[in-house]
Coordinates of C-alpha atoms and ligand atoms in Angstrom, one line a residue:
Chain A
M29 CA 0.0 0.0 0.0
K30 CA 1.1 3.5 -0.7
K31 CA 3.1 4.8 2.2
L32 CA 1.6 7.5 4.4
L33 CA 4.1 10.1 4.2
N34 CA 4.6 12.8 6.8
T35 CA 3.7 16.4 6.6
L36 CA 6.0 18.9 8.1
Y37 CA 4.3 21.7 9.9
V38 CA 6.2 24.8 10.6
T39 CA 4.5 27.2 13.1
T40 CA 7.4 29.1 14.7
E41 CA 7.4 32.5 13.2
G42 CA 10.7 33.8 12.1
A43 CA 12.0 30.2 11.4
R44 CA 14.2 29.7 8.4
L45 CA 14.0 26.5 6.3
R46 CA 16.8 25.6 4.0
K47 CA 18.0 22.6 2.0
E48 CA 21.1 20.8 3.1
G49 CA 22.1 17.8 1.2
E50 CA 18.8 15.8 0.9
N51 CA 17.5 17.1 4.3
I52 CA 15.2 20.2 5.3
V53 CA 17.0 22.0 8.2
A54 CA 14.9 24.4 10.2
E55 CA 16.7 27.2 12.0
V56 CA 15.5 29.8 14.5
D57 CA 17.8 32.6 15.5
D58 CA 20.6 30.7 13.4
T59 CA 20.4 27.7 15.6
E60 CA 19.4 24.5 14.1
R61 CA 16.0 23.2 15.5
G62 CA 15.3 20.3 13.4
R63 CA 16.2 18.3 10.4
V64 CA 14.0 15.9 8.2
P65 CA 15.1 13.8 5.2
L66 CA 13.1 14.9 2.3
H67 CA 12.3 11.4 1.3
M68 CA 10.2 11.0 4.4
L69 CA 7.9 14.0 3.3
G70 CA 4.7 14.1 1.4
A71 CA 4.2 17.9 2.1
V72 CA 5.4 21.0 4.0
V73 CA 3.0 23.4 5.3
V74 CA 4.1 26.6 6.9
F75 CA 2.2 29.1 9.0
G76 CA 2.9 32.8 8.8
A77 CA 6.2 34.6 8.5
I78 CA 8.6 31.8 7.7
A79 CA 11.6 32.0 5.3
I80 CA 12.1 29.3 2.8
S81 CA 15.4 29.3 0.7
P82 CA 14.9 29.1 -3.2
P83 CA 16.9 26.1 -3.5
L84 CA 14.6 24.3 -0.9
V85 CA 11.5 25.4 -2.8
G86 CA 13.1 24.0 -6.0
A87 CA 14.0 20.6 -4.2
L88 CA 10.5 20.3 -2.9
A89 CA 9.0 20.6 -6.3
R90 CA 11.3 18.3 -8.0
A91 CA 10.7 15.8 -5.3
G92 CA 7.0 16.2 -5.7
I93 CA 6.6 17.5 -2.2
T94 CA 3.8 20.0 -2.0
L95 CA 4.7 23.3 -0.3
V96 CA 1.7 25.1 1.2
L97 CA 1.8 28.7 2.6
L98 CA -0.9 29.5 5.2
D99 CA -1.3 32.7 7.2
R100 CA -0.7 32.8 11.0
Q101 CA -4.5 31.8 11.4
G102 CA -4.0 29.0 8.9
R103 CA -5.8 30.5 6.1
F104 CA -4.7 29.4 2.7
E105 CA -2.3 31.8 1.0
A106 CA -0.2 29.7 -1.6
R107 CA 0.8 26.6 -2.9
V108 CA 3.9 25.3 -4.7
E109 CA 3.6 22.4 -6.9
G110 CA 6.1 20.7 -9.1
P111 CA 5.2 19.9 -12.8
V112 CA 1.8 18.4 -13.0
S113 CA 1.9 14.7 -14.1
G114 CA -1.9 14.7 -14.7
N115 CA -3.6 12.3 -17.0
V116 CA -5.4 14.1 -19.6
L117 CA -7.8 11.3 -20.4
L118 CA -8.8 11.1 -16.7
R119 CA -9.3 14.9 -16.7
R120 CA -11.3 14.9 -19.7
A121 CA -13.6 12.1 -18.1
Q122 CA -13.9 14.1 -14.9
Y123 CA -15.0 17.3 -16.8
R124 CA -17.6 15.2 -18.8
A125 CA -18.9 13.8 -15.5
S126 CA -19.0 17.2 -13.9
E127 CA -21.7 18.0 -16.4
Q128 CA -23.8 15.0 -15.3
P129 CA -22.8 15.0 -11.6
D130 CA -26.0 13.4 -10.1
E131 CA -24.7 9.9 -9.1
I132 CA -21.3 11.1 -7.9
V133 CA -23.1 13.8 -5.8
R134 CA -25.4 11.2 -4.4
S135 CA -22.5 9.1 -3.2
I136 CA -20.8 12.1 -1.6
V137 CA -23.9 13.6 0.1
T138 CA -25.2 10.3 1.4
A139 CA -22.0 9.3 2.9
K140 CA -21.6 12.8 4.4
I141 CA -25.0 12.7 6.0
A142 CA -24.6 9.1 7.1
N143 CA -21.3 9.9 8.8
Q144 CA -22.6 12.9 10.5
R145 CA -25.6 11.0 11.7
V146 CA -23.1 8.4 13.1
V147 CA -21.3 11.1 14.9
L148 CA -24.4 12.0 16.7
Q149 CA -25.4 8.4 17.5
R150 CA -22.0 7.7 19.1
A151 CA -22.2 10.7 21.1
L152 CA -25.6 9.7 22.4
R153 CA -24.5 6.2 23.0
D154 CA -21.3 7.2 24.8
H155 CA -22.3 10.2 26.7
G156 CA -26.1 10.5 26.4
A157 CA -26.6 9.7 30.0
E158 CA -24.8 12.7 31.0
M159 CA -26.8 15.1 28.6
S160 CA -29.9 17.0 29.9
A161 CA -33.2 15.6 28.7
D162 CA -33.8 18.6 26.5
H163 CA -30.5 18.0 24.7
R164 CA -30.9 14.3 24.4
T165 CA -34.4 14.7 22.9
A166 CA -32.9 17.3 20.5
V167 CA -30.0 15.1 19.4
E168 CA -32.4 12.1 19.0
S169 CA -35.0 14.0 16.8
T170 CA -32.1 15.4 14.7
I171 CA -31.0 11.8 14.0
D172 CA -34.4 10.9 13.0
R173 CA -34.7 13.9 10.7
M174 CA -31.4 13.1 9.2
E175 CA -32.7 9.7 8.6
R176 CA -35.5 11.1 6.6
I177 CA -33.4 13.2 4.6
L178 CA -31.0 10.2 3.8
R179 CA -34.0 8.2 2.9
R180 CA -35.2 11.0 0.5
I181 CA -32.1 11.1 -1.5
A182 CA -30.3 7.7 -1.1
F183 CA -32.9 5.6 -3.1
T184 CA -34.5 8.1 -5.5
N185 CA -33.3 10.0 -8.4
E186 CA -33.2 13.4 -7.0
G187 CA -30.9 15.6 -8.9
A188 CA -27.7 17.5 -7.9
D189 CA -29.6 20.7 -6.9
A190 CA -32.2 18.8 -4.7
M191 CA -29.3 17.0 -3.0
R192 CA -27.5 20.1 -2.4
G193 CA -30.5 21.4 -0.6
A194 CA -30.7 18.2 1.5
E195 CA -27.1 18.4 2.4
G196 CA -27.6 21.9 3.6
E197 CA -30.7 20.9 5.6
A198 CA -28.9 18.0 7.2
A199 CA -26.0 20.3 8.1
N200 CA -28.3 22.9 9.7
G201 CA -29.9 20.3 11.8
Y202 CA -26.4 18.7 12.8
F203 CA -24.8 21.9 13.8
A204 CA -27.9 23.0 15.5
V205 CA -27.3 20.2 18.1
F206 CA -23.4 20.3 17.9
D207 CA -23.2 22.2 21.1
S208 CA -25.0 19.5 23.2
L209 CA -22.0 17.1 22.3
L210 CA -19.6 19.5 24.1
R211 CA -18.7 18.2 27.5
S212 CA -16.2 20.9 28.7
P213 CA -17.2 22.7 31.9
D214 CA -15.7 25.7 30.5
P215 CA -18.3 28.3 29.9
D216 CA -16.2 29.9 27.2
I217 CA -16.0 26.7 25.0
R218 CA -19.3 26.8 23.1
F219 CA -20.6 26.5 19.8
N220 CA -23.1 29.1 18.7
G221 CA -23.8 27.7 15.2
R222 CA -21.4 27.6 12.4
S223 CA -19.4 31.0 11.6
R224 CA -16.9 30.9 9.3
R225 CA -15.2 34.3 8.1
P226 CA -14.1 34.9 10.8
P227 CA -14.9 32.2 13.4
R228 CA -16.8 33.7 16.4
D229 CA -16.2 31.1 19.0
P230 CA -13.7 28.6 19.9
V231 CA -15.3 25.7 18.5
N232 CA -15.6 27.4 15.2
A233 CA -12.0 28.4 15.1
L234 CA -11.0 24.8 15.8
L235 CA -13.4 23.5 13.1
S236 CA -12.2 26.0 10.5
F237 CA -8.6 25.1 11.4
L238 CA -9.3 21.4 11.0
Y239 CA -11.1 21.9 7.8
T240 CA -8.3 23.6 6.4
L241 CA -5.8 20.9 7.1
L242 CA -8.3 18.3 5.7
T243 CA -8.7 20.6 2.4
H244 CA -5.1 20.5 2.0
D245 CA -4.9 16.7 2.3
C246 CA -8.1 16.2 -0.2
R247 CA -6.3 18.4 -2.6
S248 CA -3.1 16.7 -2.5
A249 CA -5.1 13.4 -2.8
A250 CA -6.9 14.4 -5.9
E251 CA -3.6 15.7 -7.5
C252 CA -1.7 12.8 -6.6
V253 CA -4.0 10.5 -8.6
G254 CA -4.1 13.0 -11.6
L255 CA -7.6 14.6 -11.0
D256 CA -8.1 18.4 -11.5
P257 CA -8.7 19.7 -8.0
A258 CA -10.6 22.7 -9.2
V259 CA -13.3 20.8 -11.0
G260 CA -16.0 19.3 -8.6
F261 CA -19.3 17.8 -8.6
L262 CA -21.3 18.8 -5.5
H263 CA -19.1 22.2 -5.4
R264 CA -19.8 24.1 -8.5
D265 CA -16.8 25.8 -10.2
R266 CA -15.6 29.1 -8.7
P267 CA -12.2 30.5 -9.8
G268 CA -9.7 29.8 -7.2
R269 CA -11.8 27.3 -5.4
P270 CA -10.6 23.6 -5.0
S271 CA -14.1 22.2 -5.6
L272 CA -13.0 18.6 -5.9
A273 CA -10.9 18.8 -3.0
L274 CA -14.2 20.3 -1.1
D275 CA -16.2 17.4 -2.6
L276 CA -13.8 14.7 -1.3
M277 CA -13.7 16.2 1.9
E278 CA -17.4 16.0 2.7
E279 CA -17.4 12.4 3.6
F280 CA -14.3 12.9 6.0
R281 CA -15.4 16.1 7.8
P282 CA -17.6 14.6 10.4
V283 CA -15.2 11.8 11.2
L284 CA -11.7 13.4 10.8
A285 CA -12.6 16.9 11.8
D286 CA -15.7 17.3 13.8
R287 CA -15.1 14.2 16.0
L288 CA -11.6 15.2 16.4
A289 CA -12.7 18.7 17.5
L290 CA -15.0 17.1 20.0
S291 CA -12.4 14.9 21.5
L292 CA -9.9 17.7 21.8
I293 CA -12.3 19.6 23.9
N294 CA -14.1 17.0 25.8
R295 CA -10.8 15.5 27.0
R296 CA -9.7 19.0 27.8
Q297 CA -6.7 19.0 25.6
L298 CA -7.7 22.4 24.4
R299 CA -9.0 25.0 27.0
S300 CA -10.0 28.5 26.7
G301 CA -6.6 29.7 27.1
D302 CA -5.7 28.0 23.6
F303 CA -7.9 30.4 21.9
E304 CA -7.7 34.4 21.6
T305 CA -10.3 36.9 20.6
R306 CA -9.4 39.5 18.4
D307 CA -10.6 43.0 17.8
G308 CA -13.8 42.5 16.0
G309 CA -14.6 39.3 17.6
A310 CA -12.7 36.8 15.5
V311 CA -11.6 33.8 17.6
L312 CA -8.5 32.3 16.8
L313 CA -6.3 29.4 18.0
T314 CA -3.0 30.4 19.8
E315 CA 0.2 29.1 18.6
A316 CA 0.1 26.6 21.5
G317 CA -3.4 25.6 20.5
R318 CA -2.3 25.1 16.9
K319 CA 0.4 22.8 18.1
T320 CA -1.8 20.7 20.2
V321 CA -4.2 20.3 17.3
L322 CA -1.4 19.6 14.8
T323 CA -0.1 16.9 16.9
A324 CA -3.5 15.2 17.6
W325 CA -4.2 15.6 13.7
Q326 CA -1.0 13.6 12.9
E327 CA -1.7 10.9 15.4
R328 CA -5.2 10.5 14.2
K329 CA -4.0 10.0 10.6
K330 CA -1.9 7.1 11.7
E331 CA -5.1 5.3 13.2
E332 CA -6.1 2.3 11.1
R333 CA -9.6 1.2 10.4
R334 CA -10.9 -1.4 7.8
H335 CA -11.9 0.5 4.7
P336 CA -15.4 -0.3 3.7
F337 CA -15.3 -0.9 0.1
L338 CA -11.6 -2.1 -0.4
D339 CA -12.1 -4.3 2.7
E340 CA -8.4 -3.7 3.9
M341 CA -6.9 -1.8 6.7
A342 CA -5.8 1.7 6.0
P343 CA -4.8 4.5 8.1
Y344 CA -7.1 7.5 8.4
G345 CA -4.5 9.7 6.7
L346 CA -4.5 7.7 3.7
V347 CA -8.3 7.5 3.0
P348 CA -8.5 10.7 1.0
Y349 CA -5.9 9.3 -1.4
L350 CA -7.8 5.9 -1.7
Q351 CA -11.1 7.8 -2.2
A352 CA -9.5 10.0 -4.9
Q353 CA -8.1 6.6 -6.5
L354 CA -11.6 5.2 -6.4
L355 CA -13.1 8.2 -7.9
A356 CA -10.6 8.0 -10.7
R357 CA -11.3 4.5 -11.3
H358 CA -15.1 5.3 -11.6
L359 CA -14.4 8.0 -14.0
R360 CA -12.2 5.8 -16.2
G361 CA -15.0 3.4 -16.3
D362 CA -13.9 0.6 -13.9
L363 CA -16.5 1.0 -11.2
D364 CA -20.3 1.6 -11.9
A365 CA -20.5 4.4 -9.2
Y366 CA -18.1 6.2 -7.0
P367 CA -18.0 4.2 -3.7
P368 CA -18.0 6.9 -0.8
W369 CA -16.5 6.2 2.5
F370 CA -19.1 5.2 5.0
W371 CA -17.8 5.4 8.5
R372 CA -19.1 2.8 10.9
Chain B
M6 CA 6.2 7.5 -24.7
T7 CA 3.4 9.8 -25.6
P8 CA 0.1 8.0 -24.6
A9 CA -3.0 7.8 -26.6
A10 CA -1.5 10.5 -28.9
D11 CA -1.9 10.6 -32.7
L12 CA -2.1 7.2 -34.4
D13 CA 1.3 8.2 -36.2
D14 CA 3.1 8.4 -32.8
P15 CA 5.2 5.2 -32.8
L16 CA 4.3 2.9 -29.9
P17 CA 7.2 2.6 -27.3
I18 CA 8.9 -0.9 -27.7
S19 CA 9.2 -0.9 -23.8
A20 CA 5.7 -0.9 -23.5
L21 CA 5.2 -4.3 -25.3
Q22 CA 6.5 -6.3 -22.2
H23 CA 3.8 -4.8 -20.2
A24 CA 1.3 -5.6 -23.0
V25 CA 2.2 -9.2 -23.0
Y26 CA 1.9 -9.6 -19.3
C27 CA -1.5 -7.8 -19.0
L28 CA -3.1 -5.3 -21.3
R29 CA -4.5 -3.4 -18.3
Q30 CA -1.3 -3.0 -16.9
A31 CA 0.1 -1.6 -20.1
A32 CA -2.9 0.8 -20.3
L33 CA -2.3 1.9 -16.7
I34 CA 1.4 2.6 -17.4
H35 CA 1.4 3.8 -20.9
I36 CA -2.1 5.4 -21.2
E37 CA -3.0 6.4 -17.8
R38 CA 0.5 7.0 -16.7
V39 CA -0.3 6.2 -13.1
W40 CA 3.0 4.7 -12.2
A41 CA 5.3 5.8 -15.0
E42 CA 7.7 7.8 -12.9
N43 CA 8.8 5.3 -10.3
R44 CA 8.9 2.5 -12.8
F45 CA 11.0 4.2 -15.4
T46 CA 13.6 5.8 -13.0
A47 CA 14.1 2.4 -11.3
E48 CA 14.5 0.8 -14.7
G49 CA 16.8 3.4 -16.0
R50 CA 19.1 3.0 -13.1
V51 CA 19.3 -0.7 -13.3
L52 CA 20.2 -0.4 -16.9
H53 CA 23.0 1.9 -16.0
D54 CA 24.5 -0.6 -13.4
V55 CA 24.5 -3.6 -15.9
A56 CA 25.2 -2.1 -19.2
H57 CA 28.9 -2.8 -18.7
E58 CA 28.6 -6.5 -19.0
A59 CA 32.1 -8.0 -19.5
G60 CA 32.8 -7.7 -23.3
S61 CA 33.5 -11.2 -24.1
R62 CA 32.0 -10.9 -27.3
K63 CA 34.4 -8.2 -28.2
S64 CA 37.1 -10.9 -28.4
R65 CA 35.3 -12.3 -31.2
G66 CA 35.6 -9.1 -33.0
A67 CA 31.9 -7.8 -32.5
R68 CA 31.3 -4.1 -32.9
R69 CA 29.2 -3.1 -29.7
V70 CA 26.7 0.0 -29.9
T71 CA 24.9 1.0 -26.8
A72 CA 21.5 2.9 -26.6
L73 CA 20.9 2.6 -30.2
Q74 CA 17.6 4.1 -31.4
L75 CA 15.4 1.8 -33.2
A76 CA 12.2 2.1 -35.2
S77 CA 9.9 0.2 -37.6
L78 CA 7.8 2.0 -39.9
R79 CA 5.9 -1.3 -40.7
L80 CA 4.9 -1.8 -37.3
N81 CA 4.9 1.7 -36.0
I82 CA 7.1 1.0 -33.0
S83 CA 10.3 2.7 -31.7
G84 CA 12.6 2.5 -28.8
I85 CA 16.1 2.5 -27.7
A86 CA 18.1 -1.0 -27.4
D87 CA 20.3 -1.2 -24.6
V88 CA 23.1 -2.9 -26.6
V89 CA 23.4 -4.1 -30.3
E90 CA 26.3 -6.2 -31.2
F91 CA 27.1 -6.3 -35.0
H92 CA 28.6 -9.7 -35.8
R93 CA 30.9 -9.8 -38.7
G94 CA 30.3 -12.6 -41.0
P95 CA 31.4 -13.5 -44.5
D96 CA 28.6 -11.5 -46.2
G97 CA 28.5 -8.5 -43.8
E98 CA 27.3 -7.7 -40.3
T99 CA 24.5 -9.4 -38.5
A100 CA 22.7 -7.3 -35.7
F101 CA 22.3 -9.2 -32.3
P102 CA 20.3 -7.2 -29.8
I103 CA 21.0 -7.7 -26.1
E104 CA 18.6 -6.5 -23.5
Y105 CA 19.5 -6.2 -19.6
K106 CA 16.8 -7.0 -17.3
R107 CA 16.9 -7.0 -13.6
G108 CA 15.5 -10.1 -11.7
K109 CA 15.7 -13.6 -13.3
P110 CA 14.4 -15.3 -16.4
K111 CA 10.5 -15.3 -16.1
L112 CA 7.9 -17.9 -17.0
H113 CA 6.0 -15.6 -19.4
R114 CA 7.4 -14.4 -22.7
A115 CA 7.5 -10.5 -22.1
D116 CA 11.0 -10.1 -22.2
E117 CA 11.4 -12.2 -25.2
V118 CA 8.7 -10.2 -27.0
Q119 CA 10.3 -6.9 -26.2
L120 CA 13.8 -8.2 -27.7
C121 CA 12.0 -9.7 -30.8
A122 CA 10.4 -6.4 -31.5
Q123 CA 13.9 -4.9 -31.5
A124 CA 15.0 -7.6 -34.0
L125 CA 12.2 -6.6 -36.1
C126 CA 13.0 -3.2 -36.1
L127 CA 16.8 -4.0 -36.8
E128 CA 15.7 -6.2 -39.8
E129 CA 13.8 -3.2 -41.3
M130 CA 16.7 -0.8 -40.6
T131 CA 19.5 -3.1 -41.8
A132 CA 17.4 -4.9 -44.5
R133 CA 19.2 -8.2 -43.1
P134 CA 17.8 -11.1 -41.1
V135 CA 18.4 -10.9 -37.4
P136 CA 18.1 -14.6 -36.4
E137 CA 18.7 -14.3 -32.7
G138 CA 19.6 -12.1 -29.7
A139 CA 20.2 -12.3 -25.9
L140 CA 18.6 -11.5 -22.5
F141 CA 21.0 -10.7 -19.6
Y142 CA 19.5 -11.1 -16.2
G143 CA 21.1 -9.2 -13.4
E144 CA 20.2 -11.7 -10.6
T145 CA 21.5 -14.7 -12.5
K146 CA 24.3 -12.9 -14.3
R147 CA 23.3 -15.2 -17.2
R148 CA 22.9 -14.6 -20.9
L149 CA 20.1 -16.3 -22.4
I150 CA 20.2 -16.8 -26.2
V151 CA 16.7 -16.1 -27.8
P152 CA 16.2 -17.4 -31.3
F153 CA 13.5 -15.3 -33.2
D154 CA 11.3 -18.1 -34.5
A155 CA 8.1 -17.9 -36.4
E156 CA 6.0 -18.2 -33.3
L157 CA 7.8 -15.6 -31.2
R158 CA 7.7 -13.2 -34.3
R159 CA 3.8 -13.8 -34.5
L160 CA 3.4 -13.4 -30.7
T161 CA 5.3 -10.0 -31.0
E162 CA 3.3 -8.7 -33.9
D163 CA -0.1 -9.8 -32.4
T164 CA 1.1 -7.8 -29.2
V165 CA 1.9 -4.7 -31.2
R166 CA -1.4 -4.8 -32.9
A167 CA -3.3 -5.3 -29.5
F168 CA -1.4 -2.4 -27.8
G169 CA -1.9 -0.2 -30.8
A170 CA -5.6 -0.7 -30.7
L171 CA -5.5 0.0 -26.9
V172 CA -3.7 3.2 -27.3
A173 CA -5.8 4.5 -30.2
S174 CA -8.9 3.6 -28.0
G175 CA -7.7 5.4 -25.0
R176 CA -9.5 2.9 -22.9
T177 CA -8.2 0.8 -20.0
P178 CA -9.6 -2.7 -20.2
P179 CA -11.3 -4.0 -17.1
A180 CA -9.4 -5.7 -14.5
V181 CA -9.6 -9.4 -14.4
W182 CA -8.1 -11.1 -11.3
K183 CA -5.8 -13.9 -12.0
A184 CA -3.8 -14.8 -9.0
S185 CA -0.7 -16.1 -10.7
R186 CA -0.4 -12.9 -12.6
C187 CA -1.7 -10.3 -10.4
R188 CA 0.0 -11.4 -7.2
S189 CA 3.3 -10.6 -8.8
C190 CA 2.0 -7.4 -10.5
S191 CA 3.7 -4.2 -9.3
L192 CA 0.6 -2.3 -10.2
I193 CA -1.7 -4.3 -8.0
E194 CA -2.3 -1.5 -5.4
L195 CA -3.2 0.9 -8.3
C196 CA -5.1 -1.6 -10.3
R197 CA -6.9 -3.4 -7.4
P198 CA -8.4 -6.0 -9.6
Q199 CA -10.5 -7.6 -6.8
A200 CA -12.1 -4.4 -5.7
M201 CA -12.9 -3.4 -9.3
A202 CA -14.9 -6.6 -9.9
K203 CA -17.5 -5.3 -7.4
S204 CA -20.4 -3.2 -8.0
A205 CA -20.1 0.3 -6.2
L206 CA -23.8 0.8 -6.7
D207 CA -24.6 -2.4 -4.7
F208 CA -22.1 -1.4 -2.1
R209 CA -23.7 1.9 -1.7
R210 CA -27.1 0.6 -1.4
R211 CA -25.9 -2.0 1.2
A212 CA -24.1 0.5 3.2
L213 CA -27.0 2.9 3.2
V214 CA -29.6 0.1 4.3
A215 CA -27.2 -0.7 7.1
A216 CA -26.7 2.9 8.1
L217 CA -30.6 3.3 8.2
A218 CA -31.1 -0.1 10.0
P219 CA -32.3 0.8 13.8
E220 CA -29.6 -1.2 15.3
A221 CA -26.6 0.2 13.3
A222 CA -26.1 2.7 16.1
A223 CA -25.8 0.2 19.0
N224 CA -23.6 -2.4 17.3
G225 CA -20.8 -0.2 15.9
S226 CA -17.3 -0.5 17.5
S227 CA -15.6 2.5 18.9
P228 CA -12.8 3.9 17.0
Ligands
SF4_17 S1 -3.2 -6.5 -10.9 FE1 -3.7 -8.1 -12.5 S2 -5.2 -7.1 -13.7 FE2 -4.3 -5.4 -12.6 S3 -2.7 -4.7 -14.0 FE3 -1.8 -6.2 -12.6 S4 -2.0 -8.2 -13.7 FE4 -3.2 -6.8 -14.9

């Protein structure tokens, strides 16, 4: 199986990265802080003001190691990619399929809603007893509502637009009860509905940060199998938007991001001190908070589970790649549908 | 190595060994290019290591040409021969292609077909018969003489035609699981012959039915 390569995250502002032999060397104030052989890396992600030497940028591109520049808060800024090895026939098939996206959208949306629903079911099973009766009832009725939405789109021939609507409806219900899944005694760590630009509470700050990491992995996965990350099925084309990466990501969001966010908060690995509020009310992770999240993220990616369609064990971190590969095989005509990733 | 391009683009001789082994493998490598990079760099390096086989033939006065560009207009194939020896005879030089392979001699005829394709090119280029050549295997350090008999020539020409049709269609043939062949196929992780035999629609239907079953929540295992 393809090796799960590491991602090097550099978060220390003022750090300098340079190439020495076949290694990346990280320096802070002219002192070496770390050294990683290039062949162990799949990507380098840097946050904020970090200097990168031109020879290193070239070496990364040649070795097929993606370099991603994010701002201090983790918002995407730029990406350096070597020559694209893309497969023109696959891309043509992708573009053709994007004109008739219904069945691929059905796979993505049903798996996303099913996975969100399992997140709620698990929370209820594991901690339902500690929830207030009101909260428990709310979560239960959301699970039922999501089941109805799933039935409506899973076995019918609803078109892509109707499924986009259903997806939004399910997401509203899901996020409406998400706060009930938080078990931190800290009154500041709450979720007040999804807010994106900017996140307005710690949980939104955490979710946004995890979604950024996941987008990056999904985009790399798409590129790795030769798909065009900009042309999606569920997400419509928009200049600069990695629509396919966002599509791939939908199935994983509830499991790889939402559940990780819940466990970081509920296990009190993140506390209110790991967040800061800026003027204007934007809430962001502190540098220490980001480190905690990145470490947990890397650990989670190593955990193995049985892949439902391939029926073999695979680490979570490889699942975006495997799904991109299965999508490519569907587009090339090997599979009669895109088999999405159902989490059990 | 242009995949699925104009029909006038000659087919790469090096692809024929994959086409003999499995047409899907050839399509994945040469049409979809899913694996081209690793494979070819690895092979290139091996080639370099062994292309200096002791020149015992030199003592017999053979002229040795490395990395010779070959082509056949009739078959529309082209490629580069590792080594071609030109053996002097009473009525001129006879070409003798030698191909270097890592590993050891195989049960299937992929390497012989590749070599025979080179011979067919050499015959067309020199307008003289090329009756035999040799495969040199890195693992056994053995030189295996390959006579280009009628059967091998037919297999080679059939393979060229089948692969040419594949490239022209741009399609990748479906995966067919055959244990003896797939188990030792270096593309198995990308090809996934067993998973590709399943119906993803059935899978999706079953997974959704399971997800909607009332007991689904209670029986799941914790991550
Ligand atoms: S795994 Fe089997 S079917 Fe797939 S390319 Fe290899 S030999 Fe062909």
